[in-house]
Coordinates of C-alpha atoms in Angstrom, one line a residue:
M27 CA 26.9 0.5 26.0
G28 CA 23.8 -1.8 25.8
T29 CA 21.9 -3.7 28.4
G30 CA 24.5 -6.4 29.0
G31 CA 27.3 -3.9 29.6
Q32 CA 25.2 -1.8 32.0
G33 CA 24.3 -4.9 34.0
D34 CA 28.0 -5.8 34.4
S35 CA 29.4 -2.3 35.2
N36 CA 26.8 -1.6 37.8
A37 CA 28.0 -4.6 39.9
S38 CA 30.8 -4.3 42.4
Y39 CA 32.9 -7.5 42.6
D40 CA 35.3 -8.1 45.4
S41 CA 36.5 -11.7 46.2
G42 CA 36.9 -10.7 49.9
A43 CA 33.5 -9.0 50.4
D44 CA 30.7 -10.5 52.5
L45 CA 27.6 -11.4 50.5
T46 CA 23.9 -11.6 51.4
G47 CA 20.6 -12.1 49.6
N48 CA 19.6 -15.0 47.4
L49 CA 21.1 -16.9 44.5
T50 CA 18.7 -18.7 42.1
V51 CA 20.3 -20.9 39.6
M52 CA 18.7 -22.0 36.3
G53 CA 19.8 -24.9 34.1
F54 CA 21.9 -26.8 36.7
S55 CA 20.3 -30.2 37.1
G56 CA 21.4 -33.8 37.3
V57 CA 23.3 -33.1 40.5
D58 CA 25.8 -35.9 41.5
E59 CA 28.8 -36.2 43.8
V60 CA 30.9 -34.1 41.4
A61 CA 28.4 -31.3 41.7
T62 CA 27.6 -31.6 45.4
A63 CA 31.2 -31.6 46.4
R64 CA 31.8 -28.3 44.6
M65 CA 28.4 -26.9 45.7
D66 CA 29.3 -27.4 49.3
L67 CA 32.5 -25.4 48.8
A68 CA 30.7 -22.7 46.9
K69 CA 28.0 -22.3 49.5
S70 CA 30.6 -22.0 52.3
E71 CA 32.2 -19.1 50.4
L72 CA 28.9 -17.4 49.7
G73 CA 28.3 -17.1 53.5
D74 CA 24.7 -15.9 54.2
V75 CA 23.5 -16.1 50.6
K76 CA 20.6 -18.5 50.3
V77 CA 21.0 -20.8 47.2
K78 CA 18.1 -22.2 45.3
L79 CA 18.3 -24.5 42.2
I80 CA 15.5 -24.2 39.7
E81 CA 14.7 -27.8 38.9
G82 CA 14.8 -29.1 35.4
D83 CA 16.9 -28.7 32.3
L84 CA 17.4 -25.2 30.8
D85 CA 14.5 -23.9 28.8
I86 CA 15.9 -21.1 26.7
Q87 CA 12.5 -19.6 26.0
Q88 CA 11.6 -19.6 29.6
F89 CA 14.9 -17.9 30.5
L90 CA 14.5 -15.2 27.8
S91 CA 10.9 -14.6 29.0
S92 CA 12.2 -14.1 32.6
V93 CA 14.8 -11.6 31.4
A94 CA 12.2 -9.7 29.4
S95 CA 9.9 -9.6 32.4
G96 CA 12.7 -8.2 34.6
K97 CA 12.8 -11.2 36.9
P98 CA 15.6 -13.4 35.6
P99 CA 17.4 -16.0 37.7
T100 CA 20.5 -14.8 39.5
L101 CA 22.8 -17.2 37.6
L102 CA 22.5 -19.3 34.4
Y103 CA 24.1 -22.6 33.5
A104 CA 24.1 -23.1 29.8
D105 CA 25.8 -25.0 27.0
R106 CA 28.8 -23.0 25.6
D107 CA 27.3 -23.0 22.1
Q108 CA 24.3 -21.1 23.5
I109 CA 26.3 -18.3 25.0
G110 CA 26.7 -16.3 21.7
S111 CA 23.0 -16.1 20.9
L112 CA 22.2 -15.1 24.5
A113 CA 24.8 -12.4 24.4
A114 CA 23.4 -11.1 21.1
R115 CA 20.0 -10.8 22.7
G116 CA 21.4 -8.9 25.6
A117 CA 20.2 -11.6 27.9
I118 CA 23.5 -12.1 29.6
V119 CA 26.3 -9.7 30.6
P120 CA 30.0 -9.5 29.8
L121 CA 32.1 -10.7 32.7
G122 CA 35.1 -8.5 32.6
D123 CA 34.5 -6.9 36.0
C124 CA 33.5 -10.2 37.5
I125 CA 36.7 -11.9 36.3
D126 CA 38.8 -9.1 37.6
G127 CA 37.0 -8.6 40.9
E128 CA 36.9 -12.3 41.8
G129 CA 40.4 -13.0 40.4
I130 CA 39.3 -15.7 38.0
T131 CA 42.4 -16.8 36.0
T132 CA 41.0 -17.3 32.5
G133 CA 44.4 -18.5 31.3
D134 CA 43.8 -21.7 33.3
F135 CA 40.9 -22.7 31.1
V136 CA 41.2 -24.9 28.0
Q137 CA 41.7 -22.4 25.2
S138 CA 39.0 -23.8 23.0
A139 CA 36.5 -23.6 26.0
I140 CA 37.3 -19.9 26.7
D141 CA 37.2 -19.1 23.0
Q142 CA 33.6 -20.5 22.8
V143 CA 32.4 -17.9 25.3
T144 CA 34.4 -15.0 24.1
I145 CA 32.5 -12.7 21.6
G146 CA 33.9 -9.4 20.3
G147 CA 36.7 -9.6 22.8
E148 CA 34.3 -9.9 25.8
V149 CA 34.0 -13.1 27.9
Y150 CA 30.4 -13.9 28.6
G151 CA 30.7 -17.3 30.4
I152 CA 33.0 -19.2 32.8
P153 CA 33.6 -22.6 31.2
E154 CA 32.9 -25.8 33.1
F155 CA 33.6 -29.4 32.0
N156 CA 35.0 -30.4 28.6
T157 CA 33.5 -33.1 26.4
V158 CA 35.7 -34.7 23.7
Q159 CA 35.3 -37.6 21.2
L160 CA 37.2 -40.9 21.1
T161 CA 37.4 -43.6 18.5
M162 CA 35.6 -46.6 20.0
A163 CA 35.7 -50.0 18.4
N164 CA 35.0 -53.7 18.9
A165 CA 38.4 -55.3 18.9
D166 CA 37.1 -58.7 18.1
L167 CA 35.3 -57.5 14.9
L168 CA 38.3 -55.6 13.8
K169 CA 40.6 -58.6 14.3
A170 CA 38.2 -60.9 12.4
A171 CA 38.2 -58.6 9.5
G172 CA 42.0 -58.1 9.5
L173 CA 41.6 -54.4 10.5
T174 CA 43.2 -52.2 13.1
L175 CA 42.3 -48.9 14.9
D176 CA 44.2 -47.1 12.2
D177 CA 41.6 -48.2 9.7
V178 CA 38.7 -46.6 11.7
N179 CA 40.1 -43.6 13.5
G180 CA 39.7 -41.2 10.5
S181 CA 43.4 -40.9 9.6
D182 CA 42.7 -42.6 6.2
R183 CA 39.2 -41.9 5.0
E184 CA 39.4 -44.4 2.1
A185 CA 40.5 -47.1 4.6
M186 CA 37.7 -46.2 6.9
T187 CA 35.1 -46.6 4.1
A188 CA 36.7 -49.9 3.1
A189 CA 36.6 -51.0 6.8
A190 CA 32.9 -50.2 6.9
T191 CA 32.2 -52.5 4.0
K192 CA 34.2 -55.3 5.5
L193 CA 32.6 -55.0 8.9
V194 CA 29.0 -54.5 7.9
Q195 CA 26.6 -57.4 8.0
R196 CA 23.2 -57.2 6.3
E197 CA 20.1 -59.4 6.3
G198 CA 18.2 -58.3 3.3
D199 CA 17.4 -54.6 3.7
N200 CA 18.3 -54.7 7.4
V201 CA 21.7 -54.1 8.9
S202 CA 22.5 -56.5 11.7
V203 CA 26.1 -55.2 12.3
I204 CA 27.0 -51.6 11.6
G205 CA 30.6 -51.5 10.3
V206 CA 31.4 -47.9 10.9
D207 CA 29.1 -45.1 12.1
T208 CA 30.4 -41.6 11.2
K209 CA 27.8 -40.1 13.6
L210 CA 26.1 -37.7 11.2
P211 CA 24.6 -35.2 11.5
E212 CA 26.1 -34.1 14.8
F213 CA 29.8 -34.8 14.1
L214 CA 30.2 -33.0 10.7
P215 CA 32.1 -30.2 12.4
L216 CA 34.6 -32.7 13.8
W217 CA 35.2 -34.2 10.4
V218 CA 35.6 -30.8 8.7
E219 CA 38.2 -29.8 11.3
A220 CA 40.0 -33.1 10.9
A221 CA 40.3 -32.3 7.2
G222 CA 42.0 -29.0 8.0
G223 CA 38.9 -26.8 7.6
S224 CA 36.4 -25.1 9.7
L225 CA 32.7 -24.3 9.3
L226 CA 33.2 -20.8 10.5
S227 CA 35.9 -18.1 10.2
D228 CA 38.2 -17.4 13.2
D229 CA 36.4 -14.2 14.0
G230 CA 33.0 -15.9 14.0
K231 CA 31.6 -13.6 11.3
T232 CA 31.9 -15.7 8.0
A233 CA 30.2 -19.0 7.4
Q234 CA 32.3 -21.6 5.6
L235 CA 29.6 -24.3 5.2
D236 CA 30.3 -24.6 1.5
S237 CA 34.1 -24.8 1.7
E238 CA 35.9 -27.6 0.0
E239 CA 36.7 -29.3 3.3
A240 CA 33.0 -29.2 4.4
V241 CA 31.7 -30.6 1.1
S242 CA 34.3 -33.3 0.8
S243 CA 33.8 -34.3 4.5
L244 CA 30.1 -34.6 4.1
E245 CA 30.4 -36.5 0.9
W246 CA 32.7 -39.0 2.5
A247 CA 30.9 -39.4 5.9
A248 CA 27.5 -39.8 4.1
D249 CA 29.0 -42.3 1.6
V250 CA 30.1 -44.5 4.5
Y251 CA 26.5 -45.0 5.2
E252 CA 25.6 -45.6 1.6
Q253 CA 28.3 -48.3 1.3
Q254 CA 26.6 -50.2 4.2
G255 CA 23.0 -50.0 2.9
G256 CA 22.0 -46.4 3.4
F257 CA 21.5 -44.1 6.4
S258 CA 17.9 -45.2 7.2
A259 CA 19.0 -48.8 7.6
I260 CA 22.0 -47.8 9.8
K261 CA 19.8 -45.4 11.9
A262 CA 17.2 -48.1 12.5
T263 CA 19.9 -50.4 13.9
R264 CA 21.5 -47.6 15.8
D265 CA 18.2 -46.6 17.4
S266 CA 17.3 -50.1 18.4
A267 CA 20.5 -50.6 20.5
D268 CA 20.4 -51.0 24.3
F269 CA 22.7 -48.0 24.4
F270 CA 23.0 -47.6 28.1
G271 CA 22.6 -51.2 29.1
E272 CA 24.5 -54.4 29.1
G273 CA 23.1 -55.2 25.6
N274 CA 24.8 -52.2 24.0
Q275 CA 26.0 -52.4 20.5
F276 CA 29.7 -53.1 21.4
A277 CA 28.8 -55.9 23.9
T278 CA 26.6 -57.6 21.4
G279 CA 28.9 -57.2 18.5
S280 CA 26.5 -55.1 16.4
L281 CA 28.9 -52.2 15.8
G282 CA 32.4 -52.1 14.5
A283 CA 33.5 -48.6 15.3
M284 CA 32.3 -45.0 15.8
P285 CA 33.5 -41.7 17.3
M286 CA 31.8 -41.0 20.6
E287 CA 32.0 -38.7 23.6
Q288 CA 34.3 -39.8 26.4
W289 CA 31.6 -40.2 29.0
Y290 CA 30.4 -43.3 27.1
L291 CA 33.6 -45.0 28.1
N292 CA 32.4 -45.0 31.7
V293 CA 29.0 -46.3 30.6
L294 CA 30.6 -49.2 28.8
S295 CA 33.0 -50.1 31.6
D296 CA 30.1 -50.1 34.1
V297 CA 27.5 -52.1 32.2
S298 CA 29.7 -54.3 30.0
P299 CA 33.2 -54.5 31.5
D300 CA 34.1 -57.6 29.4
A301 CA 33.2 -56.0 26.1
P302 CA 36.0 -56.4 23.6
M303 CA 36.8 -52.7 23.3
A304 CA 39.6 -50.8 21.6
F305 CA 40.2 -47.0 21.9
D306 CA 42.1 -44.3 20.2
T307 CA 41.7 -40.6 19.6
V308 CA 39.9 -39.5 16.5
R309 CA 42.6 -38.6 14.0
T310 CA 43.0 -35.9 11.4
T311 CA 43.7 -36.8 7.8
E312 CA 47.4 -36.1 8.7
G313 CA 47.2 -38.7 11.5
E314 CA 47.2 -36.2 14.4
P315 CA 44.8 -36.5 17.4
I316 CA 41.8 -34.1 17.4
A317 CA 38.6 -33.6 19.3
F318 CA 35.8 -31.1 18.9
A319 CA 35.2 -29.7 22.4
S320 CA 31.9 -28.9 24.0
G321 CA 30.7 -28.2 27.5
S322 CA 28.8 -25.9 29.8
A323 CA 29.4 -22.4 31.2
W324 CA 28.2 -20.1 34.0
A325 CA 26.7 -16.9 32.8
I326 CA 25.1 -13.9 34.6
P327 CA 21.7 -12.8 33.3
S328 CA 21.1 -9.2 32.4
G329 CA 19.2 -7.8 35.4
S330 CA 20.5 -10.4 37.8
D331 CA 19.4 -9.4 41.4
N332 CA 22.7 -10.5 42.9
P333 CA 25.5 -10.6 40.3
E334 CA 28.2 -10.5 42.9
A335 CA 27.0 -13.8 44.4
A336 CA 26.6 -15.2 40.9
C337 CA 30.2 -14.4 40.1
R338 CA 31.6 -15.9 43.2
W339 CA 29.6 -19.1 42.7
A340 CA 31.0 -19.3 39.1
R341 CA 34.5 -18.7 40.4
V342 CA 34.4 -21.3 43.2
M343 CA 32.6 -24.0 41.1
T344 CA 35.3 -23.9 38.5
S345 CA 38.3 -23.5 40.9
V346 CA 41.0 -26.0 41.3
D347 CA 40.0 -26.5 44.9
A348 CA 36.4 -27.3 43.9
W349 CA 37.5 -29.8 41.3
R350 CA 39.9 -31.4 43.7
A351 CA 37.0 -31.9 46.1
A352 CA 34.9 -33.3 43.3
A353 CA 37.6 -35.8 42.3
D354 CA 38.1 -36.9 45.9
A355 CA 34.3 -37.6 46.1
R356 CA 34.3 -39.5 42.9
V357 CA 37.3 -41.6 43.8
A358 CA 35.7 -42.5 47.2
L359 CA 32.5 -43.6 45.5
R360 CA 34.3 -45.6 42.8
E361 CA 36.4 -47.3 45.4
Q362 CA 33.3 -48.2 47.4
D363 CA 31.9 -49.8 44.3
G364 CA 35.1 -51.6 43.5
K365 CA 35.6 -49.6 40.2
P366 CA 38.4 -47.5 38.9
F367 CA 38.4 -43.7 38.7
T368 CA 38.7 -42.7 35.1
G369 CA 39.2 -39.0 35.6
I370 CA 37.1 -35.8 34.9
L371 CA 37.6 -33.3 32.1
T372 CA 36.9 -30.0 33.9
G373 CA 37.7 -27.4 31.3
N374 CA 40.4 -26.1 33.7
T375 CA 43.9 -27.2 32.6
V376 CA 45.4 -26.9 36.1
A377 CA 42.7 -29.1 37.6
D378 CA 42.9 -31.5 34.7
A379 CA 46.6 -32.1 35.3
E380 CA 46.0 -32.7 39.0
I381 CA 43.0 -35.0 38.5
K382 CA 44.8 -37.0 35.9
D383 CA 47.4 -38.0 38.5
M384 CA 44.5 -39.4 40.6
V385 CA 43.3 -41.8 37.9
T386 CA 43.3 -45.5 39.1
E387 CA 44.1 -48.5 37.0
G388 CA 41.2 -50.4 35.7
G389 CA 43.0 -52.8 33.4
E390 CA 42.8 -53.0 29.6
P391 CA 41.1 -51.9 27.4
W392 CA 39.8 -49.2 29.8
D393 CA 43.2 -47.8 30.8
S394 CA 43.9 -47.2 27.0
G395 CA 40.6 -45.5 26.8
V396 CA 41.4 -43.1 29.6
A397 CA 44.8 -42.4 28.0
A398 CA 43.1 -41.6 24.7
M399 CA 40.7 -39.3 26.5
Y400 CA 43.5 -37.2 28.0
E401 CA 45.3 -37.1 24.7
A402 CA 42.2 -35.9 22.9
N403 CA 41.7 -33.3 25.6
D404 CA 45.1 -31.9 24.7
H405 CA 44.1 -31.4 21.0
T406 CA 40.7 -29.8 21.1
V407 CA 39.1 -27.4 18.6
A408 CA 35.7 -25.7 18.6
L409 CA 33.7 -23.4 16.4
P410 CA 34.5 -19.7 17.2
A411 CA 31.9 -18.0 19.4
N412 CA 29.2 -16.2 17.4
P413 CA 25.9 -14.5 18.1
A414 CA 23.9 -16.7 15.8
D415 CA 25.0 -20.1 17.1
A416 CA 21.5 -21.6 17.2
E417 CA 20.6 -20.4 13.7
F418 CA 24.0 -21.6 12.4
E419 CA 23.6 -25.0 14.0
D420 CA 20.1 -25.4 12.5
A421 CA 21.3 -24.5 9.0
M422 CA 24.1 -27.1 9.2
Q423 CA 21.9 -29.8 10.6
E424 CA 19.2 -29.2 8.0
A425 CA 21.8 -29.5 5.2
V426 CA 23.2 -32.8 6.5
N427 CA 19.7 -34.2 7.0
K428 CA 18.8 -33.4 3.4
V429 CA 21.8 -35.3 2.3
L430 CA 21.1 -38.3 4.5
N431 CA 17.5 -38.4 3.4
G432 CA 18.5 -38.2 -0.3
Q433 CA 16.9 -34.8 -0.9
A434 CA 20.0 -33.0 -2.0
T435 CA 23.7 -33.5 -2.8
P436 CA 26.2 -32.4 -0.3
K437 CA 27.4 -29.5 -2.5
D438 CA 23.8 -28.2 -3.1
A439 CA 22.7 -28.7 0.5
L440 CA 25.7 -26.9 2.0
A441 CA 25.4 -24.0 -0.6
E442 CA 21.9 -23.4 0.6
A443 CA 22.9 -23.7 4.2
Q444 CA 25.7 -21.2 3.6
K445 CA 23.3 -18.5 2.5
T446 CA 21.0 -19.1 5.5
A447 CA 23.8 -19.2 8.0
Q448 CA 25.5 -16.1 6.6
A449 CA 22.4 -14.1 6.7
A450 CA 21.8 -15.1 10.3
L451 CA 25.4 -14.2 11.2
D452 CA 25.2 -10.8 9.6
D453 CA 21.9 -9.9 11.4
A454 CA 23.2 -11.2 14.8
W455 CA 26.5 -9.4 14.6
A456 CA 24.8 -6.1 13.7
E457 CA 22.5 -6.5 16.6
L458 CA 25.3 -7.3 19.0
E459 CA 27.3 -4.3 17.8
K460 CA 24.4 -2.0 18.7
Q461 CA 24.7 -2.9 22.4

């Protein structure tokens, strides 16, 4: 057994044991009422343990250096798609003993979330939050063009391309109104899954970047930009938007439709409550709801100086009791501001069901947006966990960018990415299996 396994097996986990010492947490920043409500509960269950948050976003290289020096933080908060690479490097430990000792019910987590942190049959992270995509559209623009949500939710790709050409408005080489933004490069995995494919095999060992579904999805999603004047023109308009302000692209009528993470629904309802919005899930080519899930996870570094406290913190922070406290805090704040509570996607299915019942009405179109969010959360997919997740992501992004910049065809770009990604996967799996 390698470094990770030794670190886990040397710890003794007991959910009833008294704990002492320190707990330093790296990567957990942007603390709000949802975080503090749960932190208060976690601190109470940690007893005499002194908690310190390391300020700032997670710096992977800084973290790896701390592990190499033998002075890692006690606990790590990372994106779920970073867990595989960290496990392959022996930087974090498997959590079997932690899960058993603290009585963490992994069956309560969203399946795609727990799959993202499970490598070679070992769980390396405790999932937290779930991020999904919705179809967001300007209802006024759709109506004026004789279109509906079905034309822009992905269920009919030819219709979505046609909708883009009807909605787009150009002034010379400039695009004043984006018809449809397919959100490349980041949303290629979503479109591939929606076409019935996947960029990675179920066991996380075989890249499928050059599959028929991947090539056809990239050809289509990139062509949507070409039909509107090209990606560079679309990107210029996209980048100039007041994305988080009242002059956002939906409020100003400069965007017809796009898929976007559910948190943007709250942004829009706050800064532009009168925007003419329409919401749906993203749809597969068979017309079924789909979302590509992402989120964070708690992981215990190899060499953690207090893994028992780290495990308890992870257990409490993702517990139903903690999420209930967080939802209560958010509801109180929203009521104080005279705004509706639109829910929280926790990554815990039991907590999600309870919090969904706490949602307050905000009127249309926002209530429809919340309904679409919960429907999307029930239909999530994700790439299988793998120990070369960073290298895999880089290969995919580079391929898509080459296509968008006119440097390669989708077929050629993805064929090259396939070779790069597969080599990285082979090397990383071999390294992980040595541990």
